[in-house]
Amino acid sequence: MSKKSAGKQSRAAAIVGAALLIAAGGLVWYFYPAQDSGLDILRADLSQAEPSVALRIRAASAAVKSEPGSSKAWGRLGIVFETHGFLVEAVACYEQAQTLDPADPDWPYFLGICRRTGDNEAAMRDFQRAAELKPDYAPLQVNLGEALARLDRFDEAEACYRRAAELDETCAPARAGLGRVALARGDFESAAEQLGQAVRMAPEYQQAHRLLAQAYRRLGDSAAAARETELAERGEPNAPLRDSVRNALWLEEGVSFKWRTLRAAHHIKNGQPEKAMAEWQQAVRDDPKLAKAHLEIGVLNAAAGRIPDAIAAYQEAIRIDTDLTAARNNLGVLLVQTGRIDQGLEQLRLAAEAMPDGIEAQFNYGLALQRANQPQPAVGVFRKVVEADPHRPGAYDQLGIALTNLGRFAEAIAEFKKGIKALPDELAMANRLAWLLAACPQKDCRNGKQAVALAQRLCAVDGFKSPILLDTLAAAHARVGDFDAAVRTAGQAIDLIGRAGVDARARLANRLPGLQARLELYKSGRPYQGPP
């Protein structure tokens, strides 16, 4: 873990700490005598800090100056500093808080967290003192166990991990710690057992998966080791330690852009977009020039269907930062969706040029070109997408559509077939292939037998309940000369549209006249060729 991180419990804390120390260059501290108390009060140069961070630090510093004998005031100032990555300053505050109230377990606990990467022995002593004062707190026992394990004091570490597991049966880091101790002792079966419990409790626990991979390798199970290594690559880097004492404080005190990002993501995950919006709106109030905050406001507005507000937010983000490609991309998509094709196309072109390797930006630009009836450049864009990521949903489909619109049917069929191999679950793309095989205007591209086989398979997946898929199957039957089946299948499709709900009928309204015309064609013993 980085020395600049605010704590192992939160990935965002680590990111925030590193970012702020780089941005602010640290805080320059000096002491001056308080005229009314005789104590030295810390002061800091906050000229390089984020405005919201500087304001929070000044407020907490003012509370210390007002009550220099208050351990809570000193502790809160330490929390503010640690939350925003200033660990040296936090340690000074926590030490003062501990001096003023040696019976409070929070201060040695927080000191241990701050010191553990720079001075593990000192951190271990801090955790021991905190555990003496608060022996029944599982996260503290885990942190003490980790400090002891780093000193190769495995018997004591094991006792801490077991105590944590007793206090919280669902504590995955406690199980992982027991597994780590077992690995160090060469007891690989016990290690696998404990680490297996840890990853079952926390499936995204990266370090537990890595340790479990080590245990399996030592046991000679290379397949299981490879599986755990792969899971570790997709996992979360921080231990899932539910530390209510610290986490609530950091969420309350964190006011930097990084902390608002963390909280907004937390609210979105919990289905509370309005709270996420409040975070970004406060970020804009703190600093109106935060282009990324305007971008996030746009994303939330778009998700809520407030399209004009989303467009305005994206435009403001771009005004502040013309290189913010995500805002340009999102703005282009909304402009195209609302019928402002030329404006949207220009924004998406700029986004694609700024991100030549950005698959989503390229894909969205290709869609806009399709919408603007420019299939020729769209083909080039979608070819780049499928070359970069053959499994990108919709890429082969859109490439095939563009080629079809250009009348390059053989190429379109070839790309659709590649797409089906790469993405076998894309029914719409497979249906387009089946239609071309059944009704392509170019004779040498048609293959009725293949069309029937593919269309039947697609209809079976849908339970023969999709009018669109049945329309394709009817065309395929007609192509091989089975007009009775074609008439029956087209009639079934028309019947389904008639019995569909209001919304479904509205979506299929444009399809119905063509389907009815094709039915009459099949009744006369003639197949259909052309677009659906």
Short mmCIF file of N, CA and C in Angstrom, two decimals, residues 175-199 206-229 232:
data_model
loop_
_atom_site.label_atom_id
_atom_site.label_comp_id
_atom_site.label_asym_id
_atom_site.label_seq_id
_atom_site.Cartn_x
_atom_site.Cartn_y
_atom_site.Cartn_z
N ARG A 175 -10.06 -14.71 7.82
CA ARG A 175 -9.81 -16.02 7.21
C ARG A 175 -8.59 -15.97 6.30
N ALA A 176 -8.46 -14.88 5.54
CA ALA A 176 -7.29 -14.74 4.68
C ALA A 176 -6.01 -14.68 5.51
N GLY A 177 -6.08 -14.00 6.66
CA GLY A 177 -4.92 -13.93 7.54
C GLY A 177 -4.53 -15.30 8.07
N LEU A 178 -5.51 -16.10 8.45
CA LEU A 178 -5.22 -17.46 8.91
C LEU A 178 -4.61 -18.29 7.77
N GLY A 179 -5.10 -18.06 6.56
CA GLY A 179 -4.52 -18.75 5.41
C GLY A 179 -3.09 -18.33 5.17
N ARG A 180 -2.79 -17.03 5.33
CA ARG A 180 -1.43 -16.53 5.15
C ARG A 180 -0.49 -17.16 6.18
N VAL A 181 -0.94 -17.25 7.41
CA VAL A 181 -0.12 -17.87 8.46
C VAL A 181 0.14 -19.34 8.12
N ALA A 182 -0.89 -20.05 7.69
CA ALA A 182 -0.73 -21.46 7.33
C ALA A 182 0.25 -21.63 6.17
N LEU A 183 0.20 -20.73 5.19
CA LEU A 183 1.15 -20.78 4.09
C LEU A 183 2.58 -20.62 4.60
N ALA A 184 2.77 -19.65 5.49
CA ALA A 184 4.11 -19.41 6.02
C ALA A 184 4.64 -20.62 6.77
N ARG A 185 3.75 -21.41 7.37
CA ARG A 185 4.16 -22.60 8.12
C ARG A 185 4.28 -23.84 7.24
N GLY A 186 3.89 -23.71 5.97
CA GLY A 186 3.95 -24.86 5.07
C GLY A 186 2.76 -25.79 5.18
N ASP A 187 1.69 -25.37 5.84
CA ASP A 187 0.49 -26.18 5.97
C ASP A 187 -0.47 -25.77 4.85
N PHE A 188 -0.23 -26.31 3.66
CA PHE A 188 -0.92 -25.83 2.48
C PHE A 188 -2.39 -26.25 2.44
N GLU A 189 -2.73 -27.39 3.00
CA GLU A 189 -4.12 -27.81 3.02
C GLU A 189 -4.95 -26.88 3.91
N SER A 190 -4.42 -26.55 5.09
CA SER A 190 -5.13 -25.61 5.96
C SER A 190 -5.23 -24.24 5.31
N ALA A 191 -4.14 -23.84 4.63
CA ALA A 191 -4.16 -22.54 3.95
C ALA A 191 -5.26 -22.50 2.90
N ALA A 192 -5.36 -23.57 2.10
CA ALA A 192 -6.39 -23.63 1.06
C ALA A 192 -7.78 -23.59 1.68
N GLU A 193 -7.96 -24.27 2.80
CA GLU A 193 -9.27 -24.28 3.46
C GLU A 193 -9.66 -22.88 3.93
N GLN A 194 -8.74 -22.20 4.62
CA GLN A 194 -9.05 -20.88 5.16
C GLN A 194 -9.24 -19.85 4.04
N LEU A 195 -8.35 -19.90 3.04
CA LEU A 195 -8.45 -18.95 1.94
C LEU A 195 -9.68 -19.22 1.08
N GLY A 196 -10.07 -20.48 0.97
CA GLY A 196 -11.30 -20.81 0.26
C GLY A 196 -12.50 -20.18 0.95
N GLN A 197 -12.51 -20.21 2.29
CA GLN A 197 -13.60 -19.55 3.02
C GLN A 197 -13.58 -18.05 2.77
N ALA A 198 -12.38 -17.47 2.71
CA ALA A 198 -12.27 -16.02 2.50
C ALA A 198 -12.87 -15.60 1.17
N VAL A 199 -12.55 -16.34 0.09
CA VAL A 199 -13.05 -15.93 -1.22
C VAL A 199 -14.53 -16.25 -1.38
N GLN A 206 -9.08 -9.80 -4.00
CA GLN A 206 -7.93 -10.07 -4.86
C GLN A 206 -6.80 -10.79 -4.14
N GLN A 207 -6.38 -10.26 -2.99
CA GLN A 207 -5.25 -10.84 -2.28
C GLN A 207 -5.54 -12.26 -1.82
N ALA A 208 -6.77 -12.53 -1.41
CA ALA A 208 -7.12 -13.88 -0.98
C ALA A 208 -7.03 -14.86 -2.15
N HIS A 209 -7.47 -14.43 -3.33
CA HIS A 209 -7.36 -15.29 -4.52
C HIS A 209 -5.89 -15.56 -4.84
N ARG A 210 -5.04 -14.56 -4.71
CA ARG A 210 -3.61 -14.75 -5.00
C ARG A 210 -2.97 -15.74 -4.03
N LEU A 211 -3.30 -15.59 -2.77
CA LEU A 211 -2.75 -16.51 -1.77
C LEU A 211 -3.29 -17.92 -1.98
N LEU A 212 -4.56 -18.01 -2.35
CA LEU A 212 -5.14 -19.33 -2.61
C LEU A 212 -4.47 -19.98 -3.82
N ALA A 213 -4.13 -19.19 -4.81
CA ALA A 213 -3.39 -19.72 -5.97
C ALA A 213 -2.04 -20.29 -5.53
N GLN A 214 -1.37 -19.59 -4.60
CA GLN A 214 -0.10 -20.11 -4.08
C GLN A 214 -0.30 -21.45 -3.37
N ALA A 215 -1.36 -21.52 -2.57
CA ALA A 215 -1.62 -22.76 -1.84
C ALA A 215 -1.89 -23.92 -2.81
N TYR A 216 -2.67 -23.67 -3.85
CA TYR A 216 -2.96 -24.73 -4.81
C TYR A 216 -1.70 -25.16 -5.57
N ARG A 217 -0.84 -24.19 -5.89
CA ARG A 217 0.40 -24.56 -6.58
C ARG A 217 1.26 -25.46 -5.70
N ARG A 218 1.31 -25.15 -4.41
CA ARG A 218 2.10 -25.97 -3.49
C ARG A 218 1.48 -27.36 -3.32
N LEU A 219 0.16 -27.44 -3.52
CA LEU A 219 -0.52 -28.73 -3.43
C LEU A 219 -0.49 -29.50 -4.75
N GLY A 220 0.07 -28.88 -5.78
CA GLY A 220 0.19 -29.55 -7.08
C GLY A 220 -1.03 -29.45 -7.96
N ASP A 221 -1.98 -28.57 -7.61
CA ASP A 221 -3.20 -28.42 -8.40
C ASP A 221 -3.04 -27.19 -9.29
N SER A 222 -2.40 -27.37 -10.45
CA SER A 222 -2.08 -26.23 -11.31
C SER A 222 -3.34 -25.62 -11.93
N ALA A 223 -4.36 -26.44 -12.21
CA ALA A 223 -5.59 -25.91 -12.81
C ALA A 223 -6.30 -24.98 -11.83
N ALA A 224 -6.40 -25.40 -10.57
CA ALA A 224 -7.04 -24.55 -9.57
C ALA A 224 -6.23 -23.28 -9.33
N ALA A 225 -4.90 -23.40 -9.36
CA ALA A 225 -4.04 -22.23 -9.18
C ALA A 225 -4.26 -21.23 -10.31
N ALA A 226 -4.35 -21.74 -11.54
CA ALA A 226 -4.58 -20.85 -12.69
C ALA A 226 -5.92 -20.16 -12.57
N ARG A 227 -6.92 -20.90 -12.11
CA ARG A 227 -8.26 -20.31 -11.96
C ARG A 227 -8.24 -19.17 -10.94
N GLU A 228 -7.58 -19.40 -9.81
CA GLU A 228 -7.53 -18.37 -8.77
C GLU A 228 -6.71 -17.17 -9.22
N THR A 229 -5.67 -17.41 -10.00
CA THR A 229 -4.88 -16.29 -10.52
C THR A 229 -5.73 -15.42 -11.44
N ALA A 232 -8.05 -13.41 -9.39
CA ALA A 232 -7.34 -12.32 -8.72
C ALA A 232 -7.19 -11.12 -9.64
#
